[in-house]
PDB file of N, CA and C in Angstrom:
ATOM      1  N   UNK A  14      78.346  81.641 112.460  1.00  0.00           N
ATOM      2  CA  UNK A  14      77.450  80.555 112.143  1.00  0.00           C
ATOM      3  C   UNK A  14      76.857  80.829 110.775  1.00  0.00           C
ATOM      4  N   UNK A  15      76.840  79.856 109.898  1.00  0.00           N
ATOM      5  CA  UNK A  15      76.207  80.042 108.597  1.00  0.00           C
ATOM      6  C   UNK A  15      75.392  78.821 108.239  1.00  0.00           C
ATOM      7  N   UNK A  16      74.414  79.036 107.393  1.00  0.00           N
ATOM      8  CA  UNK A  16      73.503  77.969 106.999  1.00  0.00           C
ATOM      9  C   UNK A  16      73.392  78.002 105.484  1.00  0.00           C
ATOM     10  N   UNK A  17      73.650  76.888 104.819  1.00  0.00           N
ATOM     11  CA  UNK A  17      73.660  76.827 103.357  1.00  0.00           C
ATOM     12  C   UNK A  17      72.249  76.618 102.827  1.00  0.00           C
ATOM     13  N   UNK A  18      71.797  77.496 101.932  1.00  0.00           N
ATOM     14  CA  UNK A  18      70.528  77.353 101.240  1.00  0.00           C
ATOM     15  C   UNK A  18      70.817  77.016  99.791  1.00  0.00           C
ATOM     16  N   UNK A  19      69.787  76.988  98.940  1.00  0.00           N
ATOM     17  CA  UNK A  19      69.983  76.650  97.533  1.00  0.00           C
ATOM     18  C   UNK A  19      70.930  77.597  96.825  1.00  0.00           C
ATOM     19  N   UNK A  20      70.608  78.898  96.795  1.00  0.00           N
ATOM     20  CA  UNK A  20      71.439  79.817  96.029  1.00  0.00           C
ATOM     21  C   UNK A  20      72.028  80.931  96.868  1.00  0.00           C
ATOM     22  N   UNK A  21      71.696  80.996  98.150  1.00  0.00           N
ATOM     23  CA  UNK A  21      72.279  82.014  99.008  1.00  0.00           C
ATOM     24  C   UNK A  21      72.740  81.385 100.304  1.00  0.00           C
ATOM     25  N   UNK A  22      73.640  82.071 100.969  1.00  0.00           N
ATOM     26  CA  UNK A  22      74.100  81.656 102.278  1.00  0.00           C
ATOM     27  C   UNK A  22      73.579  82.670 103.275  1.00  0.00           C
ATOM     28  N   UNK A  23      72.916  82.231 104.327  1.00  0.00           N
ATOM     29  CA  UNK A  23      72.439  83.128 105.363  1.00  0.00           C
ATOM     30  C   UNK A  23      73.509  83.190 106.434  1.00  0.00           C
ATOM     31  N   UNK A  24      73.948  84.388 106.736  1.00  0.00           N
ATOM     32  CA  UNK A  24      74.991  84.583 107.728  1.00  0.00           C
ATOM     33  C   UNK A  24      74.381  85.321 108.906  1.00  0.00           C
ATOM     34  N   UNK A  25      74.532  84.780 110.110  1.00  0.00           N
ATOM     35  CA  UNK A  25      74.029  85.436 111.304  1.00  0.00           C
ATOM     36  C   UNK A  25      75.168  86.244 111.893  1.00  0.00           C
ATOM     37  N   UNK A  26      74.956  87.544 112.034  1.00  0.00           N
ATOM     38  CA  UNK A  26      75.996  88.418 112.559  1.00  0.00           C
ATOM     39  C   UNK A  26      75.913  88.467 114.078  1.00  0.00           C
ATOM     40  N   UNK A  27      76.904  89.093 114.715  1.00  0.00           N
ATOM     41  CA  UNK A  27      76.917  89.170 116.171  1.00  0.00           C
ATOM     42  C   UNK A  27      75.776  90.025 116.694  1.00  0.00           C
ATOM     43  N   UNK A  28      75.252  90.927 115.878  1.00  0.00           N
ATOM     44  CA  UNK A  28      74.115  91.741 116.282  1.00  0.00           C
ATOM     45  C   UNK A  28      72.806  90.976 116.226  1.00  0.00           C
ATOM     46  N   UNK A  29      72.828  89.734 115.752  1.00  0.00           N
ATOM     47  CA  UNK A  29      71.635  88.920 115.694  1.00  0.00           C
ATOM     48  C   UNK A  29      70.832  89.076 114.419  1.00  0.00           C
ATOM     49  N   UNK A  30      71.201  90.014 113.569  1.00  0.00           N
ATOM     50  CA  UNK A  30      70.490  90.215 112.314  1.00  0.00           C
ATOM     51  C   UNK A  30      71.076  89.307 111.245  1.00  0.00           C
ATOM     52  N   UNK A  31      70.216  88.713 110.445  1.00  0.00           N
ATOM     53  CA  UNK A  31      70.674  87.820 109.379  1.00  0.00           C
ATOM     54  C   UNK A  31      70.829  88.606 108.088  1.00  0.00           C
ATOM     55  N   UNK A  32      71.888  88.319 107.364  1.00  0.00           N
ATOM     56  CA  UNK A  32      72.092  88.920 106.054  1.00  0.00           C
ATOM     57  C   UNK A  32      72.314  87.795 105.066  1.00  0.00           C
ATOM     58  N   UNK A  33      71.967  88.041 103.819  1.00  0.00           N
ATOM     59  CA  UNK A  33      72.154  87.023 102.787  1.00  0.00           C
ATOM     60  C   UNK A  33      73.218  87.466 101.807  1.00  0.00           C
ATOM     61  N   UNK A  34      73.978  86.517 101.339  1.00  0.00           N
ATOM     62  CA  UNK A  34      75.000  86.767 100.331  1.00  0.00           C
ATOM     63  C   UNK A  34      74.946  85.617  99.339  1.00  0.00           C
ATOM     64  N   UNK A  35      75.309  85.863  98.086  1.00  0.00           N
ATOM     65  CA  UNK A  35      75.297  84.773  97.108  1.00  0.00           C
ATOM     66  C   UNK A  35      76.233  83.641  97.533  1.00  0.00           C
ATOM     67  N   UNK A  36      75.790  82.427  97.373  1.00  0.00           N
ATOM     68  CA  UNK A  36      76.636  81.268  97.671  1.00  0.00           C
ATOM     69  C   UNK A  36      77.650  81.114  96.547  1.00  0.00           C
ATOM     70  N   UNK A  37      78.821  80.658  96.874  1.00  0.00           N
ATOM     71  CA  UNK A  37      79.836  80.449  95.841  1.00  0.00           C
ATOM     72  C   UNK A  37      80.296  79.001  95.882  1.00  0.00           C
ATOM     73  N   UNK A  38      80.920  78.596  94.813  1.00  0.00           N
ATOM     74  CA  UNK A  38      81.422  77.228  94.732  1.00  0.00           C
ATOM     75  C   UNK A  38      82.925  77.174  94.951  1.00  0.00           C
ATOM     76  N   UNK A  39      83.497  78.230  95.511  1.00  0.00           N
ATOM     77  CA  UNK A  39      84.932  78.256  95.763  1.00  0.00           C
ATOM     78  C   UNK A  39      85.286  77.332  96.919  1.00  0.00           C
ATOM     79  N   UNK A  40      86.392  76.626  96.765  1.00  0.00           N
ATOM     80  CA  UNK A  40      86.890  75.828  97.878  1.00  0.00           C
ATOM     81  C   UNK A  40      87.553  76.765  98.876  1.00  0.00           C
ATOM     82  N   UNK A  41      87.642  76.322 100.102  1.00  0.00           N
ATOM     83  CA  UNK A  41      88.287  77.101 101.151  1.00  0.00           C
ATOM     84  C   UNK A  41      89.668  76.527 101.422  1.00  0.00           C
ATOM     85  N   UNK A  42      90.562  77.327 102.003  1.00  0.00           N
ATOM     86  CA  UNK A  42      91.855  76.765 102.409  1.00  0.00           C
ATOM     87  C   UNK A  42      91.622  75.639 103.418  1.00  0.00           C
ATOM     88  N   UNK A  43      92.491  74.654 103.419  1.00  0.00           N
ATOM     89  CA  UNK A  43      92.339  73.507 104.320  1.00  0.00           C
ATOM     90  C   UNK A  43      92.509  73.930 105.779  1.00  0.00           C
ATOM     91  N   UNK A  44      91.968  73.120 106.680  1.00  0.00           N
ATOM     92  CA  UNK A  44      92.093  73.382 108.113  1.00  0.00           C
ATOM     93  C   UNK A  44      93.557  73.438 108.533  1.00  0.00           C
ATOM     94  N   UNK A  45      94.362  72.534 107.994  1.00  0.00           N
ATOM     95  CA  UNK A  45      95.793  72.499 108.336  1.00  0.00           C
ATOM     96  C   UNK A  45      96.463  73.808 107.919  1.00  0.00           C
ATOM     97  N   UNK A  46      96.160  74.278 106.716  1.00  0.00           N
ATOM     98  CA  UNK A  46      96.747  75.526 106.227  1.00  0.00           C
ATOM     99  C   UNK A  46      96.308  76.698 107.098  1.00  0.00           C
ATOM    100  N   UNK A  47      95.036  76.736 107.455  1.00  0.00           N
ATOM    101  CA  UNK A  47      94.540  77.820 108.308  1.00  0.00           C
ATOM    102  C   UNK A  47      95.210  77.800 109.681  1.00  0.00           C
ATOM    103  N   UNK A  48      95.452  76.604 110.223  1.00  0.00           N
ATOM    104  CA  UNK A  48      96.139  76.498 111.516  1.00  0.00           C
ATOM    105  C   UNK A  48      97.579  76.980 111.412  1.00  0.00           C
ATOM    106  N   UNK A  49      98.284  76.565 110.347  1.00  0.00           N
ATOM    107  CA  UNK A  49      99.669  77.020 110.152  1.00  0.00           C
ATOM    108  C   UNK A  49      99.712  78.535 109.979  1.00  0.00           C
ATOM    109  N   UNK A  50      98.798  79.065 109.177  1.00  0.00           N
ATOM    110  CA  UNK A  50      98.759  80.510 108.944  1.00  0.00           C
ATOM    111  C   UNK A  50      98.461  81.260 110.243  1.00  0.00           C
ATOM    112  N   UNK A  51      97.589  80.698 111.070  1.00  0.00           N
ATOM    113  CA  UNK A  51      97.267  81.323 112.356  1.00  0.00           C
ATOM    114  C   UNK A  51      98.493  81.391 113.258  1.00  0.00           C
ATOM    115  N   UNK A  52      99.238  80.298 113.320  1.00  0.00           N
ATOM    116  CA  UNK A  52     100.461  80.284 114.134  1.00  0.00           C
ATOM    117  C   UNK A  52     101.461  81.308 113.622  1.00  0.00           C
ATOM    118  N   UNK A  53     101.643  81.353 112.288  1.00  0.00           N
ATOM    119  CA  UNK A  53     102.563  82.331 111.703  1.00  0.00           C
ATOM    120  C   UNK A  53     102.098  83.759 111.976  1.00  0.00           C
ATOM    121  N   UNK A  54     100.798  83.980 111.919  1.00  0.00           N
ATOM    122  CA  UNK A  54     100.242  85.302 112.174  1.00  0.00           C
ATOM    123  C   UNK A  54     100.550  85.767 113.597  1.00  0.00           C
ATOM    124  N   UNK A  55     100.447  84.852 114.542  1.00  0.00           N
ATOM    125  CA  UNK A  55     100.745  85.187 115.936  1.00  0.00           C
ATOM    126  C   UNK A  55     102.234  85.476 116.107  1.00  0.00           C
ATOM    127  N   UNK A  56     103.076  84.606 115.569  1.00  0.00           N
ATOM    128  CA  UNK A  56     104.530  84.759 115.715  1.00  0.00           C
ATOM    129  C   UNK A  56     105.041  86.001 114.983  1.00  0.00           C
ATOM    130  N   UNK A  57     104.564  86.207 113.758  1.00  0.00           N
ATOM    131  CA  UNK A  57     105.048  87.315 112.923  1.00  0.00           C
ATOM    132  C   UNK A  57     104.306  88.628 113.194  1.00  0.00           C
ATOM    133  N   UNK A  58     103.201  88.561 113.943  1.00  0.00           N
ATOM    134  CA  UNK A  58     102.349  89.723 114.220  1.00  0.00           C
ATOM    135  C   UNK A  58     101.891  90.398 112.924  1.00  0.00           C
ATOM    136  N   UNK A  59     101.328  89.557 112.027  1.00  0.00           N
ATOM    137  CA  UNK A  59     100.835  90.040 110.735  1.00  0.00           C
ATOM    138  C   UNK A  59      99.436  89.482 110.497  1.00  0.00           C
ATOM    139  N   UNK A  60      98.578  90.252 109.821  1.00  0.00           N
ATOM    140  CA  UNK A  60      97.224  89.756 109.528  1.00  0.00           C
ATOM    141  C   UNK A  60      97.227  88.707 108.422  1.00  0.00           C
ATOM    142  N   UNK A  61      96.247  87.813 108.471  1.00  0.00           N
ATOM    143  CA  UNK A  61      96.044  86.821 107.406  1.00  0.00           C
ATOM    144  C   UNK A  61      95.083  87.430 106.396  1.00  0.00           C
ATOM    145  N   UNK A  62      95.505  87.480 105.153  1.00  0.00           N
ATOM    146  CA  UNK A  62      94.708  88.090 104.091  1.00  0.00           C
ATOM    147  C   UNK A  62      94.237  87.010 103.121  1.00  0.00           C
ATOM    148  N   UNK A  63      92.982  87.108 102.724  1.00  0.00           N
ATOM    149  CA  UNK A  63      92.411  86.156 101.767  1.00  0.00           C
ATOM    150  C   UNK A  63      91.964  86.851 100.487  1.00  0.00           C
ATOM    151  N   UNK A  64      92.374  88.103 100.293  1.00  0.00           N
ATOM    152  CA  UNK A  64      91.892  88.837  99.127  1.00  0.00           C
ATOM    153  C   UNK A  64      92.486  88.362  97.803  1.00  0.00           C
ATOM    154  N   UNK A  65      93.486  87.499  97.833  1.00  0.00           N
ATOM    155  CA  UNK A  65      94.015  86.904  96.599  1.00  0.00           C
ATOM    156  C   UNK A  65      93.543  85.453  96.434  1.00  0.00           C
ATOM    157  N   UNK A  66      92.777  84.932  97.396  1.00  0.00           N
ATOM    158  CA  UNK A  66      92.370  83.527  97.385  1.00  0.00           C
ATOM    159  C   UNK A  66      91.541  83.181  96.151  1.00  0.00           C
ATOM    160  N   UNK A  67      90.410  83.853  95.961  1.00  0.00           N
ATOM    161  CA  UNK A  67      89.545  83.501  94.823  1.00  0.00           C
ATOM    162  C   UNK A  67      90.217  83.828  93.498  1.00  0.00           C
ATOM    163  N   UNK A  68      90.983  84.918  93.466  1.00  0.00           N
ATOM    164  CA  UNK A  68      91.705  85.263  92.234  1.00  0.00           C
ATOM    165  C   UNK A  68      92.725  84.178  91.892  1.00  0.00           C
ATOM    166  N   UNK A  69      93.347  83.571  92.902  1.00  0.00           N
ATOM    167  CA  UNK A  69      94.314  82.494  92.632  1.00  0.00           C
ATOM    168  C   UNK A  69      93.604  81.241  92.130  1.00  0.00           C
ATOM    169  N   UNK A  70      92.405  80.970  92.635  1.00  0.00           N
ATOM    170  CA  UNK A  70      91.634  79.815  92.158  1.00  0.00           C
ATOM    171  C   UNK A  70      91.174  80.024  90.717  1.00  0.00           C
ATOM    172  N   UNK A  71      90.845  81.268  90.388  1.00  0.00           N
ATOM    173  CA  UNK A  71      90.383  81.610  89.035  1.00  0.00           C
ATOM    174  C   UNK A  71      91.535  81.869  88.064  1.00  0.00           C
ATOM    175  N   UNK A  72      92.771  81.747  88.542  1.00  0.00           N
ATOM    176  CA  UNK A  72      93.973  82.033  87.738  1.00  0.00           C
ATOM    177  C   UNK A  72      94.000  83.492  87.265  1.00  0.00           C
ATOM    178  N   UNK A  73      93.408  84.389  88.069  1.00  0.00           N
ATOM    179  CA  UNK A  73      93.406  85.815  87.750  1.00  0.00           C
ATOM    180  C   UNK A  73      94.481  86.553  88.539  1.00  0.00           C
ATOM    181  N   UNK A  74      95.171  85.840  89.399  1.00  0.00           N
ATOM    182  CA  UNK A  74      96.305  86.393  90.137  1.00  0.00           C
ATOM    183  C   UNK A  74      97.513  85.554  89.778  1.00  0.00           C
ATOM    184  N   UNK A  75      98.690  86.118  89.993  1.00  0.00           N
ATOM    185  CA  UNK A  75      99.912  85.375  89.698  1.00  0.00           C
ATOM    186  C   UNK A  75     101.022  85.802  90.633  1.00  0.00           C
ATOM    187  N   UNK A  76     102.066  85.000  90.648  1.00  0.00           N
ATOM    188  CA  UNK A  76     103.282  85.375  91.351  1.00  0.00           C
ATOM    189  C   UNK A  76     104.182  85.988  90.295  1.00  0.00           C
ATOM    190  N   UNK A  77     104.411  87.281  90.430  1.00  0.00           N
ATOM    191  CA  UNK A  77     105.244  87.993  89.472  1.00  0.00           C
ATOM    192  C   UNK A  77     106.683  88.013  89.934  1.00  0.00           C
ATOM    193  N   UNK A  78     107.600  87.750  89.009  1.00  0.00           N
ATOM    194  CA  UNK A  78     109.030  87.741  89.323  1.00  0.00           C
ATOM    195  C   UNK A  78     109.691  88.857  88.518  1.00  0.00           C
ATOM    196  N   UNK A  79     110.262  89.827  89.219  1.00  0.00           N
ATOM    197  CA  UNK A  79     110.966  90.932  88.555  1.00  0.00           C
ATOM    198  C   UNK A  79     112.338  90.464  88.098  1.00  0.00           C
ATOM    199  N   UNK A  80     112.978  91.261  87.251  1.00  0.00           N
ATOM    200  CA  UNK A  80     114.318  90.916  86.739  1.00  0.00           C
ATOM    201  C   UNK A  80     115.325  90.742  87.866  1.00  0.00           C
ATOM    202  N   UNK A  81     115.101  91.437  88.981  1.00  0.00           N
ATOM    203  CA  UNK A  81     116.000  91.347  90.137  1.00  0.00           C
ATOM    204  C   UNK A  81     115.786  90.064  90.942  1.00  0.00           C
ATOM    205  N   UNK A  82     114.736  89.300  90.598  1.00  0.00           N
ATOM    206  CA  UNK A  82     114.411  88.086  91.337  1.00  0.00           C
ATOM    207  C   UNK A  82     113.373  88.318  92.422  1.00  0.00           C
ATOM    208  N   UNK A  83     113.032  89.581  92.672  1.00  0.00           N
ATOM    209  CA  UNK A  83     112.013  89.923  93.663  1.00  0.00           C
ATOM    210  C   UNK A  83     110.650  89.383  93.217  1.00  0.00           C
ATOM    211  N   UNK A  84     109.907  88.784  94.161  1.00  0.00           N
ATOM    212  CA  UNK A  84     108.607  88.182  93.838  1.00  0.00           C
ATOM    213  C   UNK A  84     107.490  88.943  94.540  1.00  0.00           C
ATOM    214  N   UNK A  85     106.352  89.069  93.848  1.00  0.00           N
ATOM    215  CA  UNK A  85     105.174  89.759  94.367  1.00  0.00           C
ATOM    216  C   UNK A  85     103.931  88.963  94.008  1.00  0.00           C
ATOM    217  N   UNK A  86     102.878  89.114  94.780  1.00  0.00           N
ATOM    218  CA  UNK A  86     101.565  88.617  94.370  1.00  0.00           C
ATOM    219  C   UNK A  86     100.937  89.729  93.545  1.00  0.00           C
ATOM    220  N   UNK A  87     100.408  89.389  92.379  1.00  0.00           N
ATOM    221  CA  UNK A  87      99.891  90.400  91.457  1.00  0.00           C
ATOM    222  C   UNK A  87      98.480  90.032  91.010  1.00  0.00           C
ATOM    223  N   UNK A  88      97.555  91.014  91.099  1.00  0.00           N
ATOM    224  CA  UNK A  88      96.206  90.859  90.537  1.00  0.00           C
ATOM    225  C   UNK A  88      96.100  91.629  89.228  1.00  0.00           C
ATOM    226  N   UNK A  89      96.710  92.809  89.199  1.00  0.00           N
ATOM    227  CA  UNK A  89      96.669  93.649  88.003  1.00  0.00           C
ATOM    228  C   UNK A  89      97.874  94.577  88.033  1.00  0.00           C
ATOM    229  N   UNK A  90      97.987  95.392  87.007  1.00  0.00           N
ATOM    230  CA  UNK A  90      99.100  96.339  86.926  1.00  0.00           C
ATOM    231  C   UNK A  90      99.107  97.286  88.127  1.00  0.00           C
ATOM    232  N   UNK A  91      97.920  97.564  88.672  1.00  0.00           N
ATOM    233  CA  UNK A  91      97.794  98.505  89.782  1.00  0.00           C
ATOM    234  C   UNK A  91      97.589  97.846  91.143  1.00  0.00           C
ATOM    235  N   UNK A  92      97.392  96.546  91.166  1.00  0.00           N
ATOM    236  CA  UNK A  92      97.089  95.860  92.420  1.00  0.00           C
ATOM    237  C   UNK A  92      98.054  94.703  92.650  1.00  0.00           C
ATOM    238  N   UNK A  93      98.975  94.915  93.598  1.00  0.00           N
ATOM    239  CA  UNK A  93      99.991  93.911  93.917  1.00  0.00           C
ATOM    240  C   UNK A  93     100.458  94.120  95.350  1.00  0.00           C
ATOM    241  N   UNK A  94     101.150  93.119  95.882  1.00  0.00           N
ATOM    242  CA  UNK A  94     101.600  93.167  97.272  1.00  0.00           C
ATOM    243  C   UNK A  94     103.015  93.727  97.373  1.00  0.00           C
ATOM    244  N   UNK A  95     103.446  93.920  98.607  1.00  0.00           N
ATOM    245  CA  UNK A  95     104.856  94.209  98.843  1.00  0.00           C
ATOM    246  C   UNK A  95     105.632  92.926  98.535  1.00  0.00           C
ATOM    247  N   UNK A  96     106.947  93.006  98.416  1.00  0.00           N
ATOM    248  CA  UNK A  96     107.733  91.813  98.049  1.00  0.00           C
ATOM    249  C   UNK A  96     107.508  90.627  98.995  1.00  0.00           C
ATOM    250  N   UNK A  97     107.547  89.440  98.406  1.00  0.00           N
ATOM    251  CA  UNK A  97     107.372  88.201  99.171  1.00  0.00           C
ATOM    252  C   UNK A  97     108.664  87.893  99.920  1.00  0.00           C
ATOM    253  N   UNK A  98     108.531  87.667 101.230  1.00  0.00           N
ATOM    254  CA  UNK A  98     109.688  87.343 102.063  1.00  0.00           C
ATOM    255  C   UNK A  98     109.866  85.830 102.187  1.00  0.00           C
ATOM    256  N   UNK A  99     108.741  85.087 102.349  1.00  0.00           N
ATOM    257  CA  UNK A  99     108.806  83.634 102.532  1.00  0.00           C
ATOM    258  C   UNK A  99     107.598  82.967 101.893  1.00  0.00           C
ATOM    259  N   UNK A 100     107.811  81.728 101.434  1.00  0.00           N
ATOM    260  CA  UNK A 100     106.762  80.860 100.893  1.00  0.00           C
ATOM    261  C   UNK A 100     106.690  79.610 101.756  1.00  0.00           C
ATOM    262  N   UNK A 101     105.508  79.144 102.047  1.00  0.00           N
ATOM    263  CA  UNK A 101     105.332  77.832 102.664  1.00  0.00           C
ATOM    264  C   UNK A 101     104.282  77.093 101.849  1.00  0.00           C
ATOM    265  N   UNK A 102     104.491  75.811 101.598  1.00  0.00           N
ATOM    266  CA  UNK A 102     103.480  75.004 100.910  1.00  0.00           C
ATOM    267  C   UNK A 102     102.792  74.147 101.953  1.00  0.00           C
ATOM    268  N   UNK A 103     101.470  74.181 101.949  1.00  0.00           N
ATOM    269  CA  UNK A 103     100.669  73.397 102.878  1.00  0.00           C
ATOM    270  C   UNK A 103      99.509  72.817 102.088  1.00  0.00           C
ATOM    271  N   UNK A 104      99.446  71.491 102.009  1.00  0.00           N
ATOM    272  CA  UNK A 104      98.429  70.819 101.189  1.00  0.00           C
ATOM    273  C   UNK A 104      98.472  71.378  99.768  1.00  0.00           C
ATOM    274  N   UNK A 105      97.358  71.895  99.284  1.00  0.00           N
ATOM    275  CA  UNK A 105      97.340  72.439  97.920  1.00  0.00           C
ATOM    276  C   UNK A 105      97.303  73.966  97.944  1.00  0.00           C
ATOM    277  N   UNK A 106      97.877  74.541  99.003  1.00  0.00           N
ATOM    278  CA  UNK A 106      97.904  75.993  99.144  1.00  0.00           C
ATOM    279  C   UNK A 106      99.318  76.481  99.441  1.00  0.00           C
ATOM    280  N   UNK A 107      99.525  77.760  99.171  1.00  0.00           N
ATOM    281  CA  UNK A 107     100.742  78.439  99.599  1.00  0.00           C
ATOM    282  C   UNK A 107     100.370  79.413 100.703  1.00  0.00           C
ATOM    283  N   UNK A 108     101.217  79.476 101.709  1.00  0.00           N
ATOM    284  CA  UNK A 108     101.152  80.538 102.705  1.00  0.00           C
ATOM    285  C   UNK A 108     102.294  81.470 102.321  1.00  0.00           C
ATOM    286  N   UNK A 109     101.962  82.689 101.973  1.00  0.00           N
ATOM    287  CA  UNK A 109     102.959  83.640 101.484  1.00  0.00           C
ATOM    288  C   UNK A 109     103.074  84.787 102.478  1.00  0.00           C
ATOM    289  N   UNK A 110     104.287  85.016 102.948  1.00  0.00           N
ATOM    290  CA  UNK A 110     104.532  86.097 103.899  1.00  0.00           C
ATOM    291  C   UNK A 110     105.217  87.245 103.167  1.00  0.00           C
ATOM    292  N   UNK A 111     104.600  88.424 103.269  1.00  0.00           N
ATOM    293  CA  UNK A 111     105.195  89.634 102.704  1.00  0.00           C
ATOM    294  C   UNK A 111     105.651  90.516 103.863  1.00  0.00           C
ATOM    295  N   UNK A 112     106.103  91.697 103.541  1.00  0.00           N
ATOM    296  CA  UNK A 112     106.565  92.640 104.553  1.00  0.00           C
ATOM    297  C   UNK A 112     105.466  92.960 105.567  1.00  0.00           C
ATOM    298  N   UNK A 113     104.220  93.026 105.103  1.00  0.00           N
ATOM    299  CA  UNK A 113     103.134  93.490 105.958  1.00  0.00           C
ATOM    300  C   UNK A 113     102.082  92.453 106.332  1.00  0.00           C
ATOM    301  N   UNK A 114     101.948  91.376 105.555  1.00  0.00           N
ATOM    302  CA  UNK A 114     100.807  90.475 105.717  1.00  0.00           C
ATOM    303  C   UNK A 114     101.150  89.031 105.395  1.00  0.00           C
ATOM    304  N   UNK A 115     100.189  88.149 105.695  1.00  0.00           N
ATOM    305  CA  UNK A 115     100.265  86.738 105.333  1.00  0.00           C
ATOM    306  C   UNK A 115      99.106  86.464 104.382  1.00  0.00           C
ATOM    307  N   UNK A 116      99.415  85.949 103.203  1.00  0.00           N
ATOM    308  CA  UNK A 116      98.406  85.676 102.185  1.00  0.00           C
ATOM    309  C   UNK A 116      98.260  84.178 101.989  1.00  0.00           C
ATOM    310  N   UNK A 117      97.025  83.732 101.778  1.00  0.00           N
ATOM    311  CA  UNK A 117      96.749  82.344 101.427  1.00  0.00           C
ATOM    312  C   UNK A 117      96.291  82.317  99.982  1.00  0.00           C
ATOM    313  N   UNK A 118      96.955  81.488  99.176  1.00  0.00           N
ATOM    314  CA  UNK A 118      96.598  81.347  97.763  1.00  0.00           C
ATOM    315  C   UNK A 118      96.672  79.875  97.372  1.00  0.00           C
ATOM    316  N   UNK A 119      96.032  79.544  96.276  1.00  0.00           N
ATOM    317  CA  UNK A 119      96.100  78.187  95.735  1.00  0.00           C
ATOM    318  C   UNK A 119      97.513  77.925  95.223  1.00  0.00           C
ATOM    319  N   UNK A 120      97.999  76.707  95.394  1.00  0.00           N
ATOM    320  CA  UNK A 120      99.333  76.373  94.868  1.00  0.00           C
ATOM    321  C   UNK A 120      99.316  76.255  93.346  1.00  0.00           C
ATOM    322  N   UNK A 121      98.132  76.337  92.741  1.00  0.00           N
ATOM    323  CA  UNK A 121      98.004  76.318  91.277  1.00  0.00           C
ATOM    324  C   UNK A 121      98.206  77.705  90.676  1.00  0.00           C
ATOM    325  N   UNK A 122      98.501  78.695  91.505  1.00  0.00           N
ATOM    326  CA  UNK A 122      98.693  80.062  91.026  1.00  0.00           C
ATOM    327  C   UNK A 122      99.875  80.091  90.053  1.00  0.00           C
ATOM    328  N   UNK A 123      99.718  80.730  88.895  1.00  0.00           N
ATOM    329  CA  UNK A 123     100.827  80.764  87.933  1.00  0.00           C
ATOM    330  C   UNK A 123     101.945  81.715  88.370  1.00  0.00           C
ATOM    331  N   UNK A 124     103.138  81.483  87.847  1.00  0.00           N
ATOM    332  CA  UNK A 124     104.293  82.354  88.067  1.00  0.00           C
ATOM    333  C   UNK A 124     104.718  82.896  86.713  1.00  0.00           C
ATOM    334  N   UNK A 125     105.038  84.204  86.682  1.00  0.00           N
ATOM    335  CA  UNK A 125     105.395  84.824  85.413  1.00  0.00           C
ATOM    336  C   UNK A 125     106.368  85.971  85.651  1.00  0.00           C
ATOM    337  N   UNK A 126     107.249  86.213  84.686  1.00  0.00           N
ATOM    338  CA  UNK A 126     108.153  87.361  84.766  1.00  0.00           C
ATOM    339  C   UNK A 126     107.353  88.636  84.558  1.00  0.00           C
ATOM    340  N   UNK A 127     107.683  89.672  85.350  1.00  0.00           N
ATOM    341  CA  UNK A 127     107.031  90.972  85.216  1.00  0.00           C
ATOM    342  C   UNK A 127     108.099  92.056  85.153  1.00  0.00           C
ATOM    343  N   UNK A 128     107.691  93.251  84.722  1.00  0.00           N
ATOM    344  CA  UNK A 128     108.655  94.364  84.677  1.00  0.00           C
ATOM    345  C   UNK A 128     108.179  95.509  85.530  1.00  0.00           C
TER     346      UNK A 128
END
């Protein structure tokens, strides 16, 4: 349960204690995308990861394509995923399945050759 205030969001935890975090203006993945990702997570037995979500909205993450054609989600030279096995487009998002996880990113994420 969360309650939107002017500049912070109050989040009530299961322990009953409220904590505050800065409110952001980031959009969330659509309900349809979250439902599809949930189904894939159950079938594939993989966690849904959102750690590339805001970076994809900010264009700070990209889909890197190696010379071999292998594709990865990349945040930096040191931070990237295992190779991408499958892509699904849902609304304005991509559901990306790697060897270990399912990632949700904006479909506006750039693609670039990497080495």
